[in-house]
Each structure stands twice: as C-alpha cells, then as structure tokens.
mmCIF file of C-alpha atoms and ligand atoms in Angstrom:
data_model
loop_
_atom_site.group_PDB
_atom_site.id
_atom_site.type_symbol
_atom_site.label_atom_id
_atom_site.label_comp_id
_atom_site.label_asym_id
_atom_site.label_seq_id
_atom_site.Cartn_x
_atom_site.Cartn_y
_atom_site.Cartn_z
ATOM 1 C CA UNK A 1 258.695 102.658 -1.116
ATOM 2 C CA UNK A 2 260.295 103.597 2.200
ATOM 3 C CA UNK A 3 261.347 100.822 4.597
ATOM 4 C CA UNK A 4 263.287 100.507 7.854
ATOM 5 C CA UNK A 5 266.190 98.138 7.264
ATOM 6 C CA UNK A 6 268.816 96.423 9.357
ATOM 7 C CA UNK A 7 271.659 96.665 6.812
ATOM 8 C CA UNK A 8 274.998 96.239 8.552
ATOM 9 C CA UNK A 9 275.800 93.797 11.396
ATOM 10 C CA UNK A 10 275.788 95.649 14.709
ATOM 11 C CA UNK A 11 274.733 98.989 13.185
ATOM 12 C CA UNK A 12 271.479 100.878 13.863
ATOM 13 C CA UNK A 13 268.590 100.362 11.410
ATOM 14 C CA UNK A 14 268.147 102.907 8.605
ATOM 15 C CA UNK A 15 265.217 104.318 6.633
ATOM 16 C CA UNK A 16 265.883 103.566 2.944
ATOM 17 C CA UNK A 17 264.014 103.497 -0.362
ATOM 18 C CA UNK A 18 263.520 100.040 -1.861
ATOM 19 C CA UNK A 19 261.557 98.680 -4.826
ATOM 20 C CA UNK A 20 257.775 98.404 -4.381
ATOM 21 C CA UNK A 21 256.988 94.712 -3.754
ATOM 22 C CA UNK A 22 254.531 92.819 -5.961
ATOM 23 C CA UNK A 23 252.622 89.756 -4.791
ATOM 24 C CA UNK A 24 253.589 86.457 -6.435
ATOM 25 C CA UNK A 25 250.882 83.810 -6.946
ATOM 26 C CA UNK A 26 249.361 82.873 -3.581
ATOM 27 C CA UNK A 27 250.712 85.970 -1.795
ATOM 28 C CA UNK A 28 248.964 89.102 -0.508
ATOM 29 C CA UNK A 29 250.284 92.684 -0.689
ATOM 30 C CA UNK A 30 249.370 94.885 2.284
ATOM 31 C CA UNK A 31 249.512 98.668 2.541
ATOM 32 C CA UNK A 32 250.912 98.796 6.078
ATOM 33 C CA UNK A 33 248.825 100.886 8.485
ATOM 34 C CA UNK A 34 250.764 100.127 11.691
ATOM 35 C CA UNK A 35 253.829 98.124 12.739
ATOM 36 C CA UNK A 36 255.009 97.340 16.270
ATOM 37 C CA UNK A 37 258.571 97.643 17.586
ATOM 38 C CA UNK A 38 259.681 94.623 19.647
ATOM 39 C CA UNK A 39 262.679 94.197 21.937
ATOM 40 C CA UNK A 40 263.508 90.946 20.107
ATOM 41 C CA UNK A 41 264.725 93.058 17.163
ATOM 42 C CA UNK A 42 267.242 94.687 19.477
ATOM 43 C CA UNK A 43 268.418 91.236 20.590
ATOM 44 C CA UNK A 44 268.745 90.129 16.940
ATOM 45 C CA UNK A 45 270.685 93.284 16.039
ATOM 46 C CA UNK A 46 273.171 92.543 18.850
ATOM 47 C CA UNK A 47 273.989 89.032 17.575
ATOM 48 C CA UNK A 48 277.480 88.660 16.030
ATOM 49 C CA UNK A 49 275.847 86.754 13.157
ATOM 50 C CA UNK A 50 272.283 86.443 11.867
ATOM 51 C CA UNK A 51 270.685 83.350 10.320
ATOM 52 C CA UNK A 52 269.355 85.328 7.320
ATOM 53 C CA UNK A 53 270.635 87.728 4.686
ATOM 54 C CA UNK A 54 271.026 91.460 5.190
ATOM 55 C CA UNK A 55 269.602 93.949 4.425
ATOM 56 C CA UNK A 56 266.429 92.977 6.250
ATOM 57 C CA UNK A 57 263.265 95.100 6.479
ATOM 58 C CA UNK A 58 262.358 94.987 10.185
ATOM 59 C CA UNK A 59 258.956 94.564 11.854
ATOM 60 C CA UNK A 60 257.301 91.310 12.925
ATOM 61 C CA UNK A 61 254.112 92.978 14.175
ATOM 62 C CA UNK A 62 252.124 94.154 11.143
ATOM 63 C CA UNK A 63 248.665 95.538 10.357
ATOM 64 C CA UNK A 64 247.457 96.793 7.002
ATOM 65 C CA UNK A 65 244.822 96.924 4.332
ATOM 66 C CA UNK A 66 244.885 94.475 1.443
ATOM 67 C CA UNK A 67 246.381 96.372 -1.544
ATOM 68 C CA UNK A 68 246.594 93.525 -4.095
ATOM 69 C CA UNK A 69 246.005 89.789 -4.263
ATOM 70 C CA UNK A 70 248.453 87.435 -5.981
ATOM 71 C CA UNK A 71 247.052 85.019 -8.550
ATOM 72 C CA UNK A 72 244.783 82.402 -7.031
ATOM 73 C CA UNK A 73 244.217 84.118 -3.662
ATOM 74 C CA UNK A 74 240.642 83.911 -2.420
ATOM 75 C CA UNK A 75 238.907 84.812 0.825
ATOM 76 C CA UNK A 76 240.116 88.438 1.006
ATOM 77 C CA UNK A 77 239.310 91.563 -1.015
ATOM 78 C CA UNK A 78 241.301 94.689 -1.746
ATOM 79 C CA UNK A 79 240.673 97.138 1.123
ATOM 80 C CA UNK A 80 240.154 94.523 3.861
ATOM 81 C CA UNK A 81 241.748 95.579 7.183
ATOM 82 C CA UNK A 82 243.864 92.826 8.752
ATOM 83 C CA UNK A 83 246.713 91.964 11.096
ATOM 84 C CA UNK A 84 249.475 89.517 10.246
ATOM 85 C CA UNK A 85 250.139 86.269 12.115
ATOM 86 C CA UNK A 86 253.944 86.364 12.217
ATOM 87 C CA UNK A 87 255.414 82.922 13.017
ATOM 88 C CA UNK A 88 254.974 81.546 9.523
ATOM 89 C CA UNK A 89 255.295 77.806 9.007
ATOM 90 C CA UNK A 90 254.802 75.370 6.149
ATOM 91 C CA UNK A 91 251.077 75.023 6.864
ATOM 92 C CA UNK A 92 250.952 71.248 6.498
ATOM 93 C CA UNK A 93 253.180 69.538 9.121
ATOM 94 C CA UNK A 94 251.452 68.263 12.309
ATOM 95 C CA UNK A 95 252.050 71.397 14.460
ATOM 96 C CA UNK A 96 251.011 73.667 11.539
ATOM 97 C CA UNK A 97 247.898 71.559 10.999
ATOM 98 C CA UNK A 98 247.018 72.354 14.629
ATOM 99 C CA UNK A 99 247.570 76.082 13.956
ATOM 100 C CA UNK A 100 250.890 76.027 15.823
ATOM 101 C CA UNK A 101 252.979 77.402 12.969
ATOM 102 C CA UNK A 102 255.325 78.828 15.628
ATOM 103 C CA UNK A 103 256.462 75.219 16.087
ATOM 104 C CA UNK A 104 256.532 74.233 12.388
ATOM 105 C CA UNK A 105 258.924 71.298 12.067
ATOM 106 C CA UNK A 106 259.816 72.101 8.451
ATOM 107 C CA UNK A 107 260.308 75.896 8.482
ATOM 108 C CA UNK A 108 264.112 75.730 8.791
ATOM 109 C CA UNK A 109 264.485 73.094 6.093
ATOM 110 C CA UNK A 110 262.185 75.050 3.729
ATOM 111 C CA UNK A 111 263.811 78.423 4.511
ATOM 112 C CA UNK A 112 260.533 79.878 5.821
ATOM 113 C CA UNK A 113 261.141 82.785 8.201
ATOM 114 C CA UNK A 114 258.797 85.296 9.882
ATOM 115 C CA UNK A 115 258.399 88.766 8.381
ATOM 116 C CA UNK A 116 260.954 91.099 9.949
ATOM 117 C CA UNK A 117 262.982 88.131 11.207
ATOM 118 C CA UNK A 118 264.223 86.849 7.853
ATOM 119 C CA UNK A 119 261.460 87.703 5.373
ATOM 120 C CA UNK A 120 260.845 91.412 4.586
ATOM 121 C CA UNK A 121 258.925 92.870 7.524
ATOM 122 C CA UNK A 122 256.182 95.339 8.363
ATOM 123 C CA UNK A 123 258.110 98.566 9.015
ATOM 124 C CA UNK A 124 257.644 99.721 5.426
ATOM 125 C CA UNK A 125 254.915 101.259 3.314
ATOM 126 C CA UNK A 126 254.006 97.843 1.878
ATOM 127 C CA UNK A 127 254.633 94.245 2.899
ATOM 128 C CA UNK A 128 254.174 90.844 1.315
ATOM 129 C CA UNK A 129 252.315 88.179 3.284
ATOM 130 C CA UNK A 130 253.217 84.719 2.001
ATOM 131 C CA UNK A 131 249.756 83.197 2.403
ATOM 132 C CA UNK A 132 246.253 84.521 3.205
ATOM 133 C CA UNK A 133 246.007 82.066 6.122
ATOM 134 C CA UNK A 134 248.448 84.387 7.919
ATOM 135 C CA UNK A 135 245.906 87.245 7.898
ATOM 136 C CA UNK A 136 243.335 87.822 10.631
ATOM 137 C CA UNK A 137 240.566 90.385 9.933
ATOM 138 C CA UNK A 138 240.524 93.370 12.286
ATOM 139 C CA UNK A 139 236.719 93.443 12.159
ATOM 140 C CA UNK A 140 236.476 96.970 13.493
ATOM 141 C CA UNK A 141 239.499 96.995 15.817
ATOM 142 C CA UNK A 142 241.867 99.966 15.568
ATOM 143 C CA UNK A 143 245.051 98.814 13.751
ATOM 144 C CA UNK A 144 247.357 101.012 15.859
ATOM 145 C CA UNK A 145 246.247 99.674 19.239
ATOM 146 C CA UNK A 146 245.788 96.153 17.907
ATOM 147 C CA UNK A 147 249.004 95.553 15.983
ATOM 148 C CA UNK A 148 251.073 94.889 19.151
ATOM 149 C CA UNK A 149 248.690 92.074 20.025
ATOM 150 C CA UNK A 150 250.214 90.003 17.185
ATOM 151 C CA UNK A 151 253.319 89.473 19.351
ATOM 152 C CA UNK A 152 253.184 91.512 22.576
ATOM 153 C CA UNK A 153 249.673 90.068 23.079
ATOM 154 C CA UNK A 154 249.946 86.630 21.486
ATOM 155 C CA UNK A 155 253.224 85.642 23.193
ATOM 156 C CA UNK A 156 252.080 86.343 26.776
ATOM 157 C CA UNK A 157 248.647 84.889 25.963
ATOM 158 C CA UNK A 158 250.163 81.565 24.895
ATOM 159 C CA UNK A 159 252.453 81.544 27.957
ATOM 160 C CA UNK A 160 249.653 82.392 30.406
ATOM 161 C CA UNK A 161 247.149 79.973 28.899
ATOM 162 C CA UNK A 162 249.438 77.042 29.745
ATOM 163 C CA UNK A 163 249.348 77.986 33.441
ATOM 164 C CA UNK A 164 245.646 78.822 33.718
ATOM 165 C CA UNK A 165 244.642 75.515 35.383
ATOM 166 C CA UNK A 166 246.908 76.477 38.315
ATOM 167 C CA UNK A 167 245.760 80.110 38.501
ATOM 168 C CA UNK A 168 242.797 79.414 40.766
ATOM 169 C CA UNK A 169 241.430 81.724 43.494
ATOM 170 C CA UNK A 170 244.180 82.387 46.021
ATOM 171 C CA UNK A 171 246.943 81.869 43.449
ATOM 172 C CA UNK A 172 249.566 84.493 42.670
ATOM 173 C CA UNK A 173 251.031 85.332 39.267
ATOM 174 C CA UNK A 174 254.272 87.290 38.981
ATOM 175 C CA UNK A 175 255.088 89.318 35.864
ATOM 176 C CA UNK A 176 258.751 90.294 35.560
ATOM 177 C CA UNK A 177 259.248 93.211 33.136
ATOM 178 C CA UNK A 178 256.201 95.446 32.617
ATOM 179 C CA UNK A 179 257.196 96.539 29.106
ATOM 180 C CA UNK A 180 255.561 95.831 25.753
ATOM 181 C CA UNK A 181 254.776 92.181 26.501
ATOM 182 C CA UNK A 182 254.515 92.501 30.281
ATOM 183 C CA UNK A 183 251.904 95.277 30.408
ATOM 184 C CA UNK A 184 249.687 93.196 28.102
ATOM 185 C CA UNK A 185 250.461 90.049 30.139
ATOM 186 C CA UNK A 186 249.151 91.759 33.302
ATOM 187 C CA UNK A 187 245.866 92.588 31.541
ATOM 188 C CA UNK A 188 245.544 89.043 30.184
ATOM 189 C CA UNK A 189 246.077 87.600 33.664
ATOM 190 C CA UNK A 190 243.390 89.897 35.055
ATOM 191 C CA UNK A 191 240.979 88.997 32.244
ATOM 192 C CA UNK A 192 241.560 85.239 32.315
ATOM 193 C CA UNK A 193 242.193 84.367 35.959
ATOM 194 C CA UNK A 194 241.299 85.299 39.533
ATOM 195 C CA UNK A 195 245.008 85.273 40.493
ATOM 196 C CA UNK A 196 246.603 88.126 42.379
ATOM 197 C CA UNK A 197 249.124 89.784 40.060
ATOM 198 C CA UNK A 198 252.486 91.101 41.271
ATOM 199 C CA UNK A 199 254.546 93.042 38.721
ATOM 200 C CA UNK A 200 258.311 93.570 38.922
ATOM 201 C CA UNK A 201 260.324 96.125 36.986
ATOM 202 C CA UNK A 202 263.417 98.276 37.417
ATOM 203 C CA UNK A 203 261.631 101.459 36.369
ATOM 204 C CA UNK A 204 259.116 103.368 38.528
ATOM 205 C CA UNK A 205 257.369 104.564 35.365
ATOM 206 C CA UNK A 206 256.823 100.967 34.224
ATOM 207 C CA UNK A 207 255.599 99.983 37.703
ATOM 208 C CA UNK A 208 253.078 102.841 37.532
ATOM 209 C CA UNK A 209 251.897 101.545 34.145
ATOM 210 C CA UNK A 210 251.676 98.027 35.642
ATOM 211 C CA UNK A 211 249.369 99.296 38.400
ATOM 212 C CA UNK A 212 247.271 101.283 35.957
ATOM 213 C CA UNK A 213 246.661 98.174 33.806
ATOM 214 C CA UNK A 214 245.682 96.007 36.756
ATOM 215 C CA UNK A 215 248.657 94.758 38.808
ATOM 216 C CA UNK A 216 247.568 94.351 42.440
ATOM 217 C CA UNK A 217 251.092 94.920 43.748
ATOM 218 C CA UNK A 218 254.367 96.166 42.303
ATOM 219 C CA UNK A 219 257.876 95.365 43.488
ATOM 220 C CA UNK A 220 261.188 96.915 42.464
ATOM 221 C CA UNK A 221 263.166 94.244 40.607
ATOM 222 C CA UNK A 222 266.412 93.908 42.541
ATOM 223 C CA UNK A 223 268.203 91.090 44.396
ATOM 224 C CA UNK A 224 265.608 91.303 47.206
ATOM 225 C CA UNK A 225 262.595 90.971 44.888
ATOM 226 C CA UNK A 226 262.254 87.183 45.234
ATOM 227 C CA UNK A 227 262.137 87.452 49.036
ATOM 228 C CA UNK A 228 259.624 90.318 48.774
ATOM 229 C CA UNK A 229 257.302 88.156 46.652
ATOM 230 C CA UNK A 230 257.584 85.345 49.228
ATOM 231 C CA UNK A 231 256.622 87.832 51.947
ATOM 232 C CA UNK A 232 253.646 89.075 49.914
ATOM 233 C CA UNK A 233 252.456 85.480 49.480
ATOM 234 C CA UNK A 234 252.709 84.515 53.140
ATOM 235 C CA UNK A 235 255.858 82.463 52.444
ATOM 236 C CA UNK A 236 254.257 80.216 49.818
ATOM 237 C CA UNK A 237 255.708 81.878 46.748
ATOM 238 C CA UNK A 238 254.144 82.528 43.355
ATOM 239 C CA UNK A 239 252.011 79.966 41.568
ATOM 240 C CA UNK A 240 253.249 81.129 38.178
ATOM 241 C CA UNK A 241 256.105 83.433 37.225
ATOM 242 C CA UNK A 242 256.261 84.963 33.741
ATOM 243 C CA UNK A 243 259.702 86.394 33.047
ATOM 244 C CA UNK A 244 259.504 88.905 30.200
ATOM 245 C CA UNK A 245 263.175 89.849 30.652
ATOM 246 C CA UNK A 246 264.861 86.451 30.903
ATOM 247 C CA UNK A 247 268.218 87.867 32.023
ATOM 248 C CA UNK A 248 270.381 86.184 34.691
ATOM 249 C CA UNK A 249 269.084 88.377 37.567
ATOM 250 C CA UNK A 250 265.433 87.858 36.608
ATOM 251 C CA UNK A 251 265.595 84.092 36.061
ATOM 252 C CA UNK A 252 267.276 83.951 39.494
ATOM 253 C CA UNK A 253 264.382 85.978 40.949
ATOM 254 C CA UNK A 254 261.899 83.643 39.241
ATOM 255 C CA UNK A 255 263.563 80.617 40.846
ATOM 256 C CA UNK A 256 263.649 82.381 44.207
ATOM 257 C CA UNK A 257 259.954 83.257 44.301
ATOM 258 C CA UNK A 258 258.171 80.326 42.623
ATOM 259 C CA UNK A 259 256.014 78.090 44.825
ATOM 260 C CA UNK A 260 256.079 74.280 45.040
ATOM 261 C CA UNK A 261 254.294 72.822 41.992
ATOM 262 C CA UNK A 262 254.489 76.261 40.373
ATOM 263 C CA UNK A 263 255.368 77.295 36.823
ATOM 264 C CA UNK A 264 258.267 79.440 35.633
ATOM 265 C CA UNK A 265 257.872 80.645 32.060
ATOM 266 C CA UNK A 266 260.914 82.366 30.579
ATOM 267 C CA UNK A 267 259.768 84.521 27.664
ATOM 268 C CA UNK A 268 262.549 87.127 27.506
ATOM 269 C CA UNK A 269 265.700 86.531 25.466
ATOM 270 C CA UNK A 270 268.065 87.984 28.064
ATOM 271 C CA UNK A 271 270.344 84.939 28.234
ATOM 272 C CA UNK A 272 269.345 83.866 31.761
ATOM 273 C CA UNK A 273 268.951 80.187 32.660
ATOM 274 C CA UNK A 274 267.445 78.330 35.594
ATOM 275 C CA UNK A 275 269.112 75.176 36.904
ATOM 276 C CA UNK A 276 266.704 72.270 37.384
ATOM 277 C CA UNK A 277 267.632 69.293 39.535
ATOM 278 C CA UNK A 278 266.707 67.859 42.900
ATOM 279 C CA UNK A 279 266.874 70.669 45.458
ATOM 280 C CA UNK A 280 267.601 73.410 42.920
ATOM 281 C CA UNK A 281 263.976 74.581 42.905
ATOM 282 C CA UNK A 282 260.919 73.895 45.076
ATOM 283 C CA UNK A 283 259.375 70.469 44.418
ATOM 284 C CA UNK A 284 257.666 69.883 41.065
ATOM 285 C CA UNK A 285 258.296 73.286 39.534
ATOM 286 C CA UNK A 286 257.798 73.366 35.757
ATOM 287 C CA UNK A 287 260.205 75.530 33.786
ATOM 288 C CA UNK A 288 259.440 76.384 30.163
ATOM 289 C CA UNK A 289 260.584 78.761 27.447
ATOM 290 C CA UNK A 290 257.855 79.128 24.816
ATOM 291 C CA UNK A 291 258.000 80.934 21.483
ATOM 292 C CA UNK A 292 255.166 83.207 20.196
ATOM 293 C CA UNK A 293 251.741 81.465 19.811
ATOM 294 C CA UNK A 294 249.309 79.729 17.475
ATOM 295 C CA UNK A 295 247.014 81.144 14.780
ATOM 296 C CA UNK A 296 243.937 80.250 16.795
ATOM 297 C CA UNK A 297 245.368 81.946 19.863
ATOM 298 C CA UNK A 298 245.857 85.188 17.880
ATOM 299 C CA UNK A 299 242.151 85.107 17.023
ATOM 300 C CA UNK A 300 241.367 84.574 20.720
ATOM 301 C CA UNK A 301 243.524 87.573 21.702
ATOM 302 C CA UNK A 302 241.704 89.781 19.175
ATOM 303 C CA UNK A 303 238.386 88.581 20.606
ATOM 304 C CA UNK A 304 239.587 89.656 24.066
ATOM 305 C CA UNK A 305 240.432 93.091 22.630
ATOM 306 C CA UNK A 306 236.947 93.309 21.082
ATOM 307 C CA UNK A 307 235.480 92.490 24.490
ATOM 308 C CA UNK A 308 237.474 95.408 25.964
ATOM 309 C CA UNK A 309 239.656 93.157 28.157
ATOM 310 C CA UNK A 310 243.017 94.316 26.780
ATOM 311 C CA UNK A 311 244.081 97.781 25.758
ATOM 312 C CA UNK A 312 247.654 98.277 24.589
ATOM 313 C CA UNK A 313 249.390 101.457 25.721
ATOM 314 C CA UNK A 314 251.024 102.796 22.538
ATOM 315 C CA UNK A 315 253.506 105.518 21.590
ATOM 316 C CA UNK A 316 253.345 106.304 17.860
ATOM 317 C CA UNK A 317 256.163 107.261 15.486
ATOM 318 C CA UNK A 318 256.359 108.051 11.753
ATOM 319 C CA UNK A 319 258.459 105.783 9.509
ATOM 320 C CA UNK A 320 261.190 108.457 9.420
ATOM 321 C CA UNK A 321 261.240 108.395 13.242
ATOM 322 C CA UNK A 322 261.487 104.573 13.418
ATOM 323 C CA UNK A 323 265.247 104.582 14.224
ATOM 324 C CA UNK A 324 264.433 106.863 17.173
ATOM 325 C CA UNK A 325 261.790 104.407 18.402
ATOM 326 C CA UNK A 326 264.447 101.654 18.454
ATOM 327 C CA UNK A 327 266.914 103.951 20.264
ATOM 328 C CA UNK A 328 264.305 104.759 22.888
ATOM 329 C CA UNK A 329 263.353 101.090 23.302
ATOM 330 C CA UNK A 330 267.030 100.169 23.718
ATOM 331 C CA UNK A 331 267.350 102.872 26.399
ATOM 332 C CA UNK A 332 264.292 101.527 28.273
ATOM 333 C CA UNK A 333 262.346 104.727 27.535
ATOM 334 C CA UNK A 334 259.280 103.306 25.766
ATOM 335 C CA UNK A 335 256.255 102.951 28.046
ATOM 336 C CA UNK A 336 253.968 100.255 26.603
ATOM 337 C CA UNK A 337 254.652 99.553 22.901
ATOM 338 C CA UNK A 338 256.107 101.783 20.167
ATOM 339 C CA UNK A 339 254.073 101.606 16.956
ATOM 340 C CA UNK A 340 255.298 102.930 13.603
ATOM 341 C CA UNK A 341 252.745 104.510 11.260
ATOM 342 C CA UNK A 342 254.285 104.160 7.758
HETATM 343 P P1 LIG B 1 260.402 95.925 26.512
HETATM 344 O O1 LIG B 1 261.714 96.584 26.407
HETATM 345 O O2 LIG B 1 259.198 96.618 26.019
HETATM 346 O O3 LIG B 1 260.104 95.504 28.026
HETATM 347 C C1 LIG B 1 261.081 95.001 28.894
HETATM 348 C C2 LIG B 1 260.750 95.501 30.297
HETATM 349 O O4 LIG B 1 261.621 94.854 31.211
HETATM 350 C C3 LIG B 1 260.952 97.001 30.484
HETATM 351 O O5 LIG B 1 259.811 97.541 31.130
HETATM 352 C C4 LIG B 1 262.180 97.088 31.373
HETATM 353 O O6 LIG B 1 262.158 98.223 32.237
HETATM 354 C C5 LIG B 1 262.069 95.803 32.155
HETATM 355 N N1 LIG B 1 263.308 95.312 32.747
HETATM 356 C C6 LIG B 1 264.567 95.391 32.281
HETATM 357 N N2 LIG B 1 265.436 94.807 33.147
HETATM 358 C C7 LIG B 1 264.680 94.326 34.160
HETATM 359 C C8 LIG B 1 264.973 93.608 35.360
HETATM 360 N N3 LIG B 1 266.222 93.271 35.683
HETATM 361 N N4 LIG B 1 263.938 93.274 36.169
HETATM 362 C C9 LIG B 1 262.663 93.615 35.851
HETATM 363 N N5 LIG B 1 262.331 94.294 34.746
HETATM 364 C C10 LIG B 1 263.332 94.652 33.927
HETATM 365 O O7 LIG B 1 260.575 94.509 25.777
HETATM 366 P P2 LIG B 1 259.449 93.593 25.085
HETATM 367 O O8 LIG B 1 259.332 93.964 23.651
HETATM 368 O O9 LIG B 1 258.263 93.547 25.962
HETATM 369 O O10 LIG B 1 260.162 92.168 25.108
HETATM 370 C C11 LIG B 1 260.397 91.512 26.354
HETATM 371 C C12 LIG B 1 261.293 90.307 26.136
HETATM 372 O O11 LIG B 1 260.552 89.265 25.507
HETATM 373 C C13 LIG B 1 262.493 90.573 25.230
HETATM 374 O O12 LIG B 1 263.600 89.821 25.707
HETATM 375 C C14 LIG B 1 262.032 90.011 23.900
HETATM 376 O O13 LIG B 1 263.114 89.659 23.067
HETATM 377 C C15 LIG B 1 261.268 88.814 24.372
HETATM 378 N N6 LIG B 1 260.278 88.238 23.438
HETATM 379 C C16 LIG B 1 260.181 86.883 23.423
HETATM 380 C C17 LIG B 1 259.225 86.285 22.628
HETATM 381 C C18 LIG B 1 259.084 84.794 22.628
HETATM 382 O O14 LIG B 1 258.361 84.276 21.780
HETATM 383 N N7 LIG B 1 259.709 84.078 23.540
HETATM 384 C C19 LIG B 1 258.381 87.068 21.833
HETATM 385 C C20 LIG B 1 258.505 88.464 21.892
HETATM 386 C C21 LIG B 1 259.453 89.044 22.719
HETATM 387 ZN ZN1 LIG B 2 258.650 90.169 19.066
#
C-alpha cells in the first residue's frame, strides 16, 4: 500500500510503498477514508531526535471503514465507518479507566504510542488500530469533515471544558491562532458558552475565517495585542485565554491580557513559557498546558458535530499530494484543516 512516511531526521515526508498491514489478534484493520494533517507533526519533524524509530507513517487523525478484524475482536463489523481515538493508553491504569488514555501512566513503560506519533499512522491506504475501544462510530457523519475533530476538535474541547465554569455571561474568551485547532475552538466556545470570543492571528485570511466561524472580534496578533484585548474588555482582561500557538510572543500576550482569577491554557507547542509567581500575573490566574483529550470527550465532540454546532473548514489533498499539504501548513497557507484522502 501507499503511505506517507517521515523517513530521515529533518527531511520532508515522502510517499512510499510499504507492505499491506494485517491485524494481529485484538487489532482492527481500517481502510483509511480520511486523515488530518496537524501542526504537531511539523514540530516533531523539527526535533533533533525523536523518541521512536524511523521510518514512521504519519497521521494521528484517522477515519476509515473496518476492513478486517483480528482474532477475538467483537463489537464491530467489516464495513463499519469509524474515527480513531488517537492518544492510546494501556486501558487499565486509573486515568485510562476514566477514559483519559491521553494521561495513561503506563504508556511510556509499555512502549504504547499514538498512531502517527510512534505507531504507524493514518496517512496511508490502511492502518492498524491496536484495540476496538479506540474506535468511535461515525453514525452518519462525513469522515472528511469529521476526521479533524479527533485532534483539532478534541484538544480544544478538552481545554475549553476545563474553563467553562468561568465562562459565564459577560466573560471573554481569547483564542490565539485561528488555524486547525483554533477555528474549531472558536466554534466550541460559541456552542458551549455565552462568552464573547476574541480571536488573534497574524494572518488576515485566518482572522476572516475566525469571524466567519463565530468570533465576535478579531485582533492582529502583535506586541500590542494584549493591550488591545484589555481595551476591548473595559480594562478587565480576558476570563480565559486559549493559546493555540504557544510561542514566546503569544504566551507573553496571554499573560498580558488575562484577567484576575482567569485561565491561561497553552495548547500550542511553540516553546513559549509563562512565568508564575507573586506579581508576575494578575492574582489567582491558572496556567495549564493540557494534552489531547479523553475517549468520552471525543464522543461528546462528535455529538456536537451531529447537532450542527461545529463544522470544520477543510482543504482536501490526495495521498500523492500529502507532502504538499505539509509544505503549505508549514508556510501558514492552510485555512482550516488539511485532510488527506488516501
Ligand atoms: P495551524 O498551523 O493550523 O494553526 C496555527 C495558527 O496560528 C495559524 O492560523 C497561524 O497563522 C497562527 N499563528 C502563527 N503565529 C501566530 C502568532 N504569533 N500569533 C497568533 N497566531 C499565530 O496549527 P494547528 O494544527 O492548529 O496546531 C496549533 C498548535 O497546537 C501547534 O503548536 C500544535 O503542535 C499544537 N497542538 C497541541 C496539542 C496538544 O494536545 N497540546 C494537540 C494538537 C496540536
Ligand atoms: Zn495533532
């Protein structure tokens, strides 16, 4: 089969032919129908070393139809349309038992890694899913517009859900970076809270997308952006700031615009940090850096999509064009999410 692989440290990914995978006992083989392209892959491909072996088939957002069941698998049938929950864990430790496999305490020790981030990923004609509990039925949803919800939806959903008790009428939520995750985050905020949403980005095209998906206000993300948010909130600042860039200038903006008792959630992997200590931030600000989300939360995100509350803006590419999709994402040229159709 054809697959998109990261083969050489620091080099661009390549479309190659690899052996067709076969499901071992307990595993499920999917014929991939759609696979999302995430900026995290670009971060991983810039690391001087990776904590897994190369070559690696990329893609941690996957949708497909069940092509074959390994021995002993029940609950799914060949032909079922599903998406893949990506942050695989052991399934039995306390966080996994609560569905929070993203925080599995044994994954490292057991060598369990997410598809596309250590295990063979979704940007291929077929993929292996290690356990049927990592499949969520699409139940009528379109795989192409739904596949980004497995990360670009689930990650902001988990982040936003933690701040919902503070996002009461009169509150303000700031979204920094209206890209793949951010443009879904804006829609989730609008669906789940009465907060006023202010989106920040460096690109006018992304700010236009932010407005079209529900941002009340947009602000150019520069060194004055924090002050601009304070102005727009009558000096109080933002109740919750979701930083989907996480680079030094954006974490600084987050610190500059958050309100007393507010939340700063750093989702992006841009290497920015935020000093915490008396006087460094307004009183009682919470700063967190979450990773992905739980199995139950993925089901909740799909239910929101079924209710029409989130609609991912997608650009589609063939498997042969997948390297181009990564180039365009790296150059900041993807509006919404790029989805590969293998
Ligand atoms: P993306 O490239 O689709 O979106 C990034 C957006 O940020 C773009 O619209 C870009 O124009 C904008 N941007 C860049 N610099 C900016 C700045 N200085 N100020 C404001 N906006 C700026 O990326 P994505 O796939 O949405 O991923 C976003 C980030 O989230 C990445 O760092 C990714 O690695 C990370 N991520 C984290 C998790 C997690 O679990 N913590 C999960 C998925 C992705
Ligand atoms: Zn991702």
